[in-house]
């Protein structure tokens, strides 16, 4: 069963109001001015990566496709807009029949990006494209921030699996999106059942300190858990005394105990002590899982510790200090009239304060060096140089209003592992630095393709 195709409680029936009011007032004015039907090109990009980050990760593309399909103004939504007098009757009539009928191109989910990368390109009339700005940015900014943090953490963890467990640290629906983005970025499992139900992500979980405190003794708690969940379960051993808990855990479950979890203290020191104790007790196959406010730096510091898996919550779902990717959605080209055959004219914002943009409908390609390692993100308008023709990054996502690029979530996850592996080795360094690839611009004719 493909649960992503079901209508589940974690979805919403319409995404039409996941927008800012000015998108509707712009629509109203453009309809009045006769410019609403001009063919237009909008692009999503970021001017810079979060401070110290070497690369970004595209995540949320699949959710964007769902949101575009569900962008419908039903009678209740139209009644709300009418009651608030946000738009006039002419605009309400136009909205009642709204369907996005344009095209969307973008970096495929899981791909890496850099400053200026045209992460998503939305093409159609001004009216139909401008309405999608907020919902697209809301999804991509959130999910890409989580995926970037997840990628850094999974790189630091190496072959050791990561468990996403941040649902209690964020909004209940954001938690589902965060678990999805974390999976794209390299996490193996989630504790959030809604994410497992909606996206098929493997779920895990056993017990908290409350379960131990419920019972008259730690031994009683361990016995109840093992008798119910089996000897392969994970026992939480830091409610009271860790050494005593490990001893009791092995006595109750035997040397076949699946794992113990450590959630406090000096994790590096405690992990070494617990590993030694488990081995002495004959539980050589029992794994050690650590949690407790981990981030990529803490995970890297435990690289030499006898740890088998990490559980990460708060730092993951808050982007490890960077909860947004600072992406923007800008008009980069538009026609001079509403004639569908009218040529596109490049347009761009020119202002001080670092908020300028580059006009023109863009393509993007990643140039490789002689060893097959990425060496530059090349962005241009007009014809694509022959040597980069087979290195283009944008793929067609929506054609004539129809989604054409849905894929399993595992495909995005695998794509990210491949894309990250193709970057220079310094990409995964946690020390502060500039983007690992420079962005190069190739300027040419900016007309339609």
Coordinates of C-alpha atoms in Angstrom, one line a residue:
X1 CA 0.0 0.0 0.0
X2 CA 1.3 3.5 -0.9
X3 CA 0.2 5.5 2.1
X4 CA 1.2 8.7 0.4
X5 CA -1.8 8.3 -1.9
X6 CA -4.3 8.1 1.0
X7 CA -6.3 10.9 2.5
X8 CA -4.8 10.9 6.0
X9 CA -5.3 13.1 9.1
X10 CA -1.9 14.7 8.7
X11 CA -3.0 16.2 5.4
X12 CA -5.3 19.2 4.8
X13 CA -8.1 19.3 2.3
X14 CA -6.9 22.5 0.6
X15 CA -3.7 24.5 0.7
X16 CA -5.3 27.6 -0.9
X17 CA -5.0 29.7 2.3
X18 CA -1.4 28.7 3.1
X19 CA -0.6 32.0 1.5
X20 CA 0.0 35.7 2.3
X21 CA -2.8 38.2 1.6
X22 CA -0.7 40.3 -0.7
X23 CA -0.6 37.4 -3.2
X24 CA -4.4 37.8 -3.6
X25 CA -4.3 41.6 -3.7
X26 CA -1.6 41.4 -6.4
X27 CA -3.9 39.1 -8.3
X28 CA -6.8 41.5 -7.9
X29 CA -4.8 44.5 -9.2
X30 CA -3.2 42.5 -12.1
X31 CA -6.7 41.3 -13.2
X32 CA -7.8 45.0 -13.2
X33 CA -4.7 46.1 -15.0
X34 CA -4.9 43.4 -17.7
X35 CA -1.5 42.0 -16.8
X36 CA -2.6 38.9 -14.9
X37 CA -2.3 36.6 -18.0
X38 CA 1.2 37.6 -18.9
X39 CA 3.4 34.5 -19.2
X40 CA 5.9 34.6 -16.3
X41 CA 8.8 32.7 -14.8
X42 CA 9.4 32.6 -11.0
X43 CA 12.4 30.9 -9.5
X44 CA 13.2 29.7 -6.0
X45 CA 16.8 30.3 -4.8
X46 CA 18.8 31.4 -1.8
X47 CA 21.3 34.2 -1.9
X48 CA 23.5 32.5 0.7
X49 CA 23.8 29.4 2.8
X50 CA 23.5 29.5 6.6
X51 CA 26.6 30.8 8.2
X52 CA 29.3 28.1 8.1
X53 CA 27.4 25.6 6.0
X54 CA 29.2 24.0 3.0
X55 CA 26.1 22.9 1.0
X56 CA 22.3 22.9 1.1
X57 CA 19.9 19.9 0.6
X58 CA 16.7 20.1 -1.4
X59 CA 13.9 18.6 0.6
X60 CA 10.1 18.9 0.5
X61 CA 9.7 18.6 -3.3
X62 CA 7.2 15.8 -3.0
X63 CA 5.2 17.8 -0.5
X64 CA 5.2 20.8 -2.8
X65 CA 3.7 18.7 -5.6
X66 CA 0.9 17.7 -3.2
X67 CA 0.4 21.3 -2.2
X68 CA 0.1 22.5 -5.8
X69 CA -2.5 19.8 -6.6
X70 CA -4.5 20.7 -3.5
X71 CA -4.4 24.5 -4.1
X72 CA -8.2 24.9 -4.6
X73 CA -10.6 27.7 -3.5
X74 CA -13.6 25.8 -2.3
X75 CA -16.9 27.5 -1.3
X76 CA -15.9 27.9 2.3
X77 CA -12.6 29.5 1.4
X78 CA -14.3 31.9 -1.0
X79 CA -16.9 32.8 1.6
X80 CA -14.1 33.7 4.0
X81 CA -12.4 35.9 1.4
X82 CA -15.7 37.6 0.6
X83 CA -16.6 38.2 4.2
X84 CA -13.2 39.8 4.9
X85 CA -13.4 41.8 1.7
X86 CA -9.9 40.8 0.8
X87 CA -10.7 40.7 -2.9
X88 CA -13.6 41.7 -5.1
X89 CA -16.2 39.6 -6.9
X90 CA -14.3 39.5 -10.2
X91 CA -11.3 38.0 -8.4
X92 CA -13.5 35.6 -6.4
X93 CA -15.0 34.3 -9.6
X94 CA -11.5 33.8 -11.1
X95 CA -10.3 32.0 -7.9
X96 CA -13.3 29.7 -7.9
X97 CA -12.0 28.0 -11.0
X98 CA -8.3 28.1 -10.0
X99 CA -6.1 25.2 -11.1
X100 CA -2.4 25.5 -11.7
X101 CA -2.0 24.7 -15.4
X102 CA 1.6 25.7 -15.8
X103 CA 5.0 23.9 -15.6
X104 CA 7.4 23.3 -12.7
X105 CA 11.0 22.4 -13.1
X106 CA 13.4 21.9 -10.2
X107 CA 16.3 20.2 -8.6
X108 CA 15.2 16.7 -7.7
X109 CA 14.6 16.0 -4.1
X110 CA 17.7 15.0 -2.2
X111 CA 20.0 16.9 -4.5
X112 CA 22.4 19.5 -3.0
X113 CA 22.4 23.2 -3.9
X114 CA 24.4 26.3 -3.5
X115 CA 23.9 30.1 -3.4
X116 CA 22.0 31.1 -6.6
X117 CA 20.9 27.6 -7.6
X118 CA 17.5 27.8 -9.3
X119 CA 16.1 25.2 -6.9
X120 CA 12.6 25.4 -8.4
X121 CA 11.3 27.2 -11.5
X122 CA 7.6 27.9 -11.8
X123 CA 6.2 28.9 -15.2
X124 CA 2.7 29.9 -16.3
X125 CA 0.6 33.1 -16.2
X126 CA 1.5 35.6 -13.6
X127 CA -1.9 35.0 -11.9
X128 CA -1.5 31.3 -11.4
X129 CA 2.2 31.4 -10.4
X130 CA 2.1 34.3 -7.9
X131 CA -0.4 32.5 -5.7
X132 CA 1.9 29.6 -5.0
X133 CA 4.8 31.7 -3.6
X134 CA 4.1 31.3 0.1
X135 CA 3.2 27.6 0.2
X136 CA 6.2 26.6 -1.9
X137 CA 8.6 28.7 0.2
X138 CA 7.0 27.4 3.5
X139 CA 7.6 23.8 2.5
X140 CA 11.0 24.2 0.9
X141 CA 12.5 26.5 3.6
X142 CA 11.4 24.2 6.4
X143 CA 12.2 20.8 4.9
X144 CA 15.5 21.8 3.3
X145 CA 16.7 23.2 6.7
X146 CA 15.9 20.0 8.4
X147 CA 17.4 17.9 5.7
X148 CA 20.6 19.9 5.7
X149 CA 21.0 19.4 9.5
X150 CA 20.2 15.7 9.0
X151 CA 22.8 15.4 6.3
X152 CA 25.5 16.9 8.5
X153 CA 24.5 14.6 11.3
X154 CA 24.5 11.5 9.1
X155 CA 27.9 12.4 7.7
X156 CA 29.2 12.7 11.3
X157 CA 27.6 9.4 12.3
X158 CA 29.2 7.5 9.4
X159 CA 27.7 4.0 9.2
X160 CA 25.9 4.3 12.6
X161 CA 22.2 4.7 12.2
X162 CA 20.3 7.8 13.4
X163 CA 16.8 7.9 14.9
X164 CA 14.6 11.0 14.4
X165 CA 12.8 11.7 17.7
X166 CA 11.9 15.4 17.7
X167 CA 8.1 15.2 17.5
X168 CA 7.7 16.6 21.0
X169 CA 9.9 19.6 20.2
X170 CA 7.9 21.1 17.3
X171 CA 4.4 21.6 15.9
X172 CA 2.5 18.3 15.5
X173 CA 2.3 18.6 11.7
X174 CA 5.8 20.1 11.4
X175 CA 7.0 16.9 13.2
X176 CA 5.7 14.8 10.3
X177 CA 7.4 17.0 7.7
X178 CA 10.6 17.0 9.8
X179 CA 10.7 13.2 10.0
X180 CA 10.3 13.0 6.2
X181 CA 13.1 15.6 5.6
X182 CA 15.4 13.9 8.1
X183 CA 14.9 10.6 6.2
X184 CA 15.9 12.3 3.0
X185 CA 19.0 13.6 4.8
X186 CA 20.2 10.2 6.0
X187 CA 18.3 9.3 9.1
X188 CA 17.2 5.6 9.3
X189 CA 14.1 5.7 11.4
X190 CA 11.6 7.9 13.3
X191 CA 9.7 7.7 16.5
X192 CA 6.8 9.6 15.0
X193 CA 4.0 7.2 14.0
X194 CA 2.2 9.8 11.9
X195 CA 5.4 10.0 9.7
X196 CA 5.5 6.2 9.5
X197 CA 1.8 6.1 8.5
X198 CA 2.0 8.9 6.0
X199 CA 5.4 8.2 4.3
X200 CA 6.3 4.7 5.2
X201 CA 9.4 5.6 7.2
X202 CA 10.5 2.8 9.6
X203 CA 9.4 3.6 13.1
X204 CA 11.1 2.6 16.4
X205 CA 10.5 3.1 20.1
X206 CA 10.4 1.2 23.4
X207 CA 10.2 3.1 26.8
X208 CA 10.9 6.3 28.7
X209 CA 12.0 7.0 32.2
X210 CA 8.3 7.2 33.2
X211 CA 7.9 3.4 32.6
X212 CA 10.8 2.6 35.0
X213 CA 9.5 5.1 37.6
X214 CA 6.0 3.5 37.4
X215 CA 7.3 0.2 38.8
X216 CA 8.4 -0.6 42.3
X217 CA 11.9 -1.5 41.1
X218 CA 14.0 -1.1 38.0
X219 CA 14.1 -4.9 37.8
X220 CA 10.3 -5.1 37.7
X221 CA 10.2 -2.5 34.9
X222 CA 12.9 -4.4 32.9
X223 CA 11.1 -7.7 33.4
X224 CA 7.8 -6.3 32.3
X225 CA 9.3 -4.8 29.1
X226 CA 11.3 -7.9 28.2
X227 CA 8.3 -10.2 28.8
X228 CA 6.2 -8.0 26.6
X229 CA 8.6 -6.9 23.8
X230 CA 11.1 -9.7 23.9
X231 CA 14.8 -9.9 24.6
X232 CA 15.7 -7.9 21.6
X233 CA 14.2 -4.7 23.1
X234 CA 16.2 -1.6 24.2
X235 CA 16.3 -1.0 27.9
X236 CA 16.8 2.5 29.3
X237 CA 19.6 2.3 31.9
X238 CA 20.1 5.8 33.3
X239 CA 17.0 6.4 35.5
X240 CA 19.0 5.6 38.6
X241 CA 22.5 4.1 38.7
X242 CA 23.8 3.1 35.2
X243 CA 26.1 0.3 36.3
X244 CA 23.5 -1.3 38.5
X245 CA 20.9 -0.9 35.7
X246 CA 23.2 -2.6 33.1
X247 CA 23.8 -5.5 35.5
X248 CA 20.1 -5.9 36.1
X249 CA 19.2 -5.6 32.4
X250 CA 21.5 -8.5 31.5
X251 CA 20.3 -10.6 34.4
X252 CA 16.7 -10.1 33.3
X253 CA 17.1 -10.4 29.5
X254 CA 20.2 -12.5 29.3
X255 CA 23.2 -11.9 27.1
X256 CA 20.9 -11.7 24.1
X257 CA 19.6 -8.3 25.2
X258 CA 19.1 -6.1 22.1
X259 CA 20.3 -2.8 23.3
X260 CA 20.6 -0.3 26.2
X261 CA 19.9 3.4 25.9
X262 CA 21.9 6.1 27.6
X263 CA 20.1 9.5 27.9
X264 CA 22.3 11.6 30.2
X265 CA 25.7 12.2 31.6
X266 CA 29.1 12.3 29.9
X267 CA 28.1 10.1 27.0
X268 CA 31.7 9.4 25.8
X269 CA 32.8 8.2 29.3
X270 CA 29.6 6.4 30.1
X271 CA 29.5 4.6 26.7
X272 CA 33.0 3.2 27.3
X273 CA 32.1 2.0 30.8
X274 CA 28.8 0.4 29.6
X275 CA 30.5 -1.4 26.7
X276 CA 33.1 -2.8 29.0
X277 CA 30.5 -3.9 31.5
X278 CA 28.3 -5.5 28.9
X279 CA 31.3 -7.4 27.5
X280 CA 32.2 -8.6 30.9
X281 CA 28.7 -9.8 31.5
X282 CA 28.8 -11.8 28.2
X283 CA 26.4 -9.4 26.4
X284 CA 28.9 -8.8 23.6
X285 CA 26.2 -8.4 21.0
X286 CA 24.1 -5.9 23.0
X287 CA 24.1 -2.5 21.3
X288 CA 24.4 0.9 22.8
X289 CA 22.1 3.7 21.8
X290 CA 22.7 7.3 23.0
X291 CA 20.4 10.2 23.1
X292 CA 20.3 13.5 25.1
X293 CA 20.3 16.8 23.1
X294 CA 22.7 15.6 20.4
X295 CA 23.7 17.6 17.3
X296 CA 26.3 17.0 14.6
X297 CA 29.2 18.2 16.8
X298 CA 28.2 15.9 19.7
X299 CA 27.8 13.0 17.2
X300 CA 31.3 13.7 15.8
X301 CA 32.8 13.8 19.3
X302 CA 31.4 10.3 19.9
X303 CA 33.0 8.8 16.7
X304 CA 35.6 6.9 18.8
X305 CA 33.0 5.8 21.4
X306 CA 31.5 2.3 21.4
X307 CA 28.1 3.7 20.3
X308 CA 25.9 1.8 17.8
X309 CA 23.1 4.4 17.1
X310 CA 22.1 7.9 17.9
X311 CA 18.7 9.4 18.7
X312 CA 18.3 13.1 17.8
X313 CA 15.4 15.4 18.6
X314 CA 15.5 19.1 19.3
X315 CA 18.6 20.1 17.3
X316 CA 17.3 18.2 14.3
X317 CA 13.8 19.6 14.1
X318 CA 15.2 23.2 14.6
X319 CA 17.7 22.8 11.8
X320 CA 20.6 22.6 14.3
X321 CA 20.6 26.4 14.7
X322 CA 19.3 27.3 11.3
X323 CA 15.6 26.5 11.1
X324 CA 15.1 28.1 7.7
X325 CA 17.0 28.0 4.4
X326 CA 16.3 31.7 3.5
X327 CA 14.9 30.7 0.1
X328 CA 13.1 33.4 -1.9
X329 CA 10.6 33.2 -4.8
X330 CA 11.3 35.9 -7.4
X331 CA 9.9 36.8 -10.8
X332 CA 12.9 36.5 -13.2
X333 CA 11.2 36.8 -16.6
X334 CA 7.8 37.8 -18.0
X335 CA 6.2 38.5 -21.4
X336 CA 5.4 42.0 -22.6
X337 CA 1.8 41.1 -23.3
X338 CA -0.8 38.3 -22.6
X339 CA -0.1 36.8 -26.1
X340 CA 1.1 33.2 -25.3
X341 CA 3.7 33.6 -28.0
X342 CA 5.1 36.9 -26.7
X343 CA 8.9 36.5 -25.9
X344 CA 10.1 36.6 -22.4
X345 CA 11.9 39.6 -21.0
X346 CA 14.4 39.2 -18.2
X347 CA 13.5 41.1 -15.0
X348 CA 15.3 41.5 -11.7
X349 CA 15.1 43.3 -8.4
X350 CA 17.9 45.9 -8.0
X351 CA 18.3 47.2 -4.5
X352 CA 20.9 47.7 -1.8
X353 CA 21.4 45.5 1.2
X354 CA 22.3 42.3 -0.7
X355 CA 18.8 41.7 -2.0
X356 CA 19.6 41.9 -5.7
X357 CA 18.7 39.0 -8.0
X358 CA 19.7 37.8 -11.4
X359 CA 17.1 38.0 -14.2
X360 CA 16.3 35.5 -16.8
X361 CA 15.0 32.0 -17.1
X362 CA 17.9 29.8 -15.9
X363 CA 19.4 26.4 -16.3
X364 CA 21.9 24.8 -13.9
X365 CA 24.6 22.2 -14.3
X366 CA 27.4 20.9 -12.1
X367 CA 30.8 20.8 -13.6
X368 CA 33.1 17.9 -12.6
X369 CA 36.9 17.8 -12.5
X370 CA 39.1 15.2 -14.1
X371 CA 38.4 12.8 -11.2
X372 CA 34.6 13.1 -11.4
X373 CA 34.4 15.3 -8.4
X374 CA 32.1 18.3 -8.5
X375 CA 34.1 21.6 -8.9
X376 CA 31.5 24.3 -9.7
X377 CA 27.8 25.0 -9.8
X378 CA 27.2 26.6 -13.2
X379 CA 24.1 28.7 -13.7
X380 CA 23.1 30.4 -17.0
X381 CA 20.5 31.8 -19.3
X382 CA 20.1 31.0 -22.9
X383 CA 21.8 28.0 -24.6
X384 CA 23.5 25.4 -22.4
X385 CA 27.2 24.8 -23.3
X386 CA 27.7 21.5 -25.0
X387 CA 30.1 20.2 -22.3
X388 CA 27.4 20.7 -19.7
X389 CA 24.5 19.4 -21.6
X390 CA 24.5 16.0 -19.8
X391 CA 25.2 17.6 -16.4
X392 CA 22.0 19.6 -16.1
X393 CA 20.3 19.6 -12.7
X394 CA 16.7 20.7 -13.2
X395 CA 14.1 18.0 -14.0
X396 CA 10.5 18.4 -15.0
X397 CA 8.1 18.1 -12.0
X398 CA 4.8 19.4 -13.4
X399 CA 3.8 19.7 -17.0
X400 CA 0.6 21.5 -18.0
X401 CA -0.6 21.4 -14.5
X402 CA -0.1 17.6 -14.2
X403 CA 2.5 16.2 -11.7
X404 CA 4.9 14.0 -13.7
X405 CA 7.7 13.3 -11.2
X406 CA 6.4 11.6 -8.1
X407 CA 8.8 9.1 -6.7
X408 CA 9.3 6.9 -3.6
X409 CA 10.9 8.7 -0.7
X410 CA 13.8 6.2 -0.7
X411 CA 14.7 7.5 -4.2
X412 CA 15.3 11.0 -2.7
X413 CA 17.3 9.6 0.2
X414 CA 19.5 7.6 -2.2
X415 CA 19.9 10.6 -4.5
X416 CA 21.2 12.6 -1.6
X417 CA 23.7 10.1 -0.5
X418 CA 25.0 10.0 -4.1
X419 CA 25.0 13.8 -4.5
X420 CA 26.9 14.3 -1.2
X421 CA 29.4 11.7 -2.1
X422 CA 30.1 13.5 -5.4
X423 CA 31.2 16.7 -3.6
X424 CA 34.8 17.5 -2.5
X425 CA 35.7 15.8 0.8
X426 CA 35.7 19.1 2.7
X427 CA 31.9 19.3 2.2
X428 CA 31.3 17.2 5.3
X429 CA 33.7 19.0 7.5
X430 CA 32.0 20.6 10.5
X431 CA 34.4 23.5 10.8
X432 CA 33.0 26.8 9.5
X433 CA 33.7 27.5 5.9
X434 CA 32.5 28.8 2.6
X435 CA 30.2 26.8 0.2
X436 CA 32.2 23.8 -1.0
X437 CA 31.4 24.7 -4.7
X438 CA 31.7 28.2 -6.2
X439 CA 28.7 29.5 -8.2
X440 CA 29.5 30.6 -11.8
X441 CA 27.1 32.5 -14.0
X442 CA 27.0 32.2 -17.8
X443 CA 25.0 34.9 -19.3
X444 CA 23.1 34.6 -22.6
X445 CA 19.8 35.3 -24.2
X446 CA 17.0 35.1 -21.6
X447 CA 14.1 34.2 -23.9
X448 CA 11.9 31.2 -23.6
X449 CA 12.9 27.6 -24.4

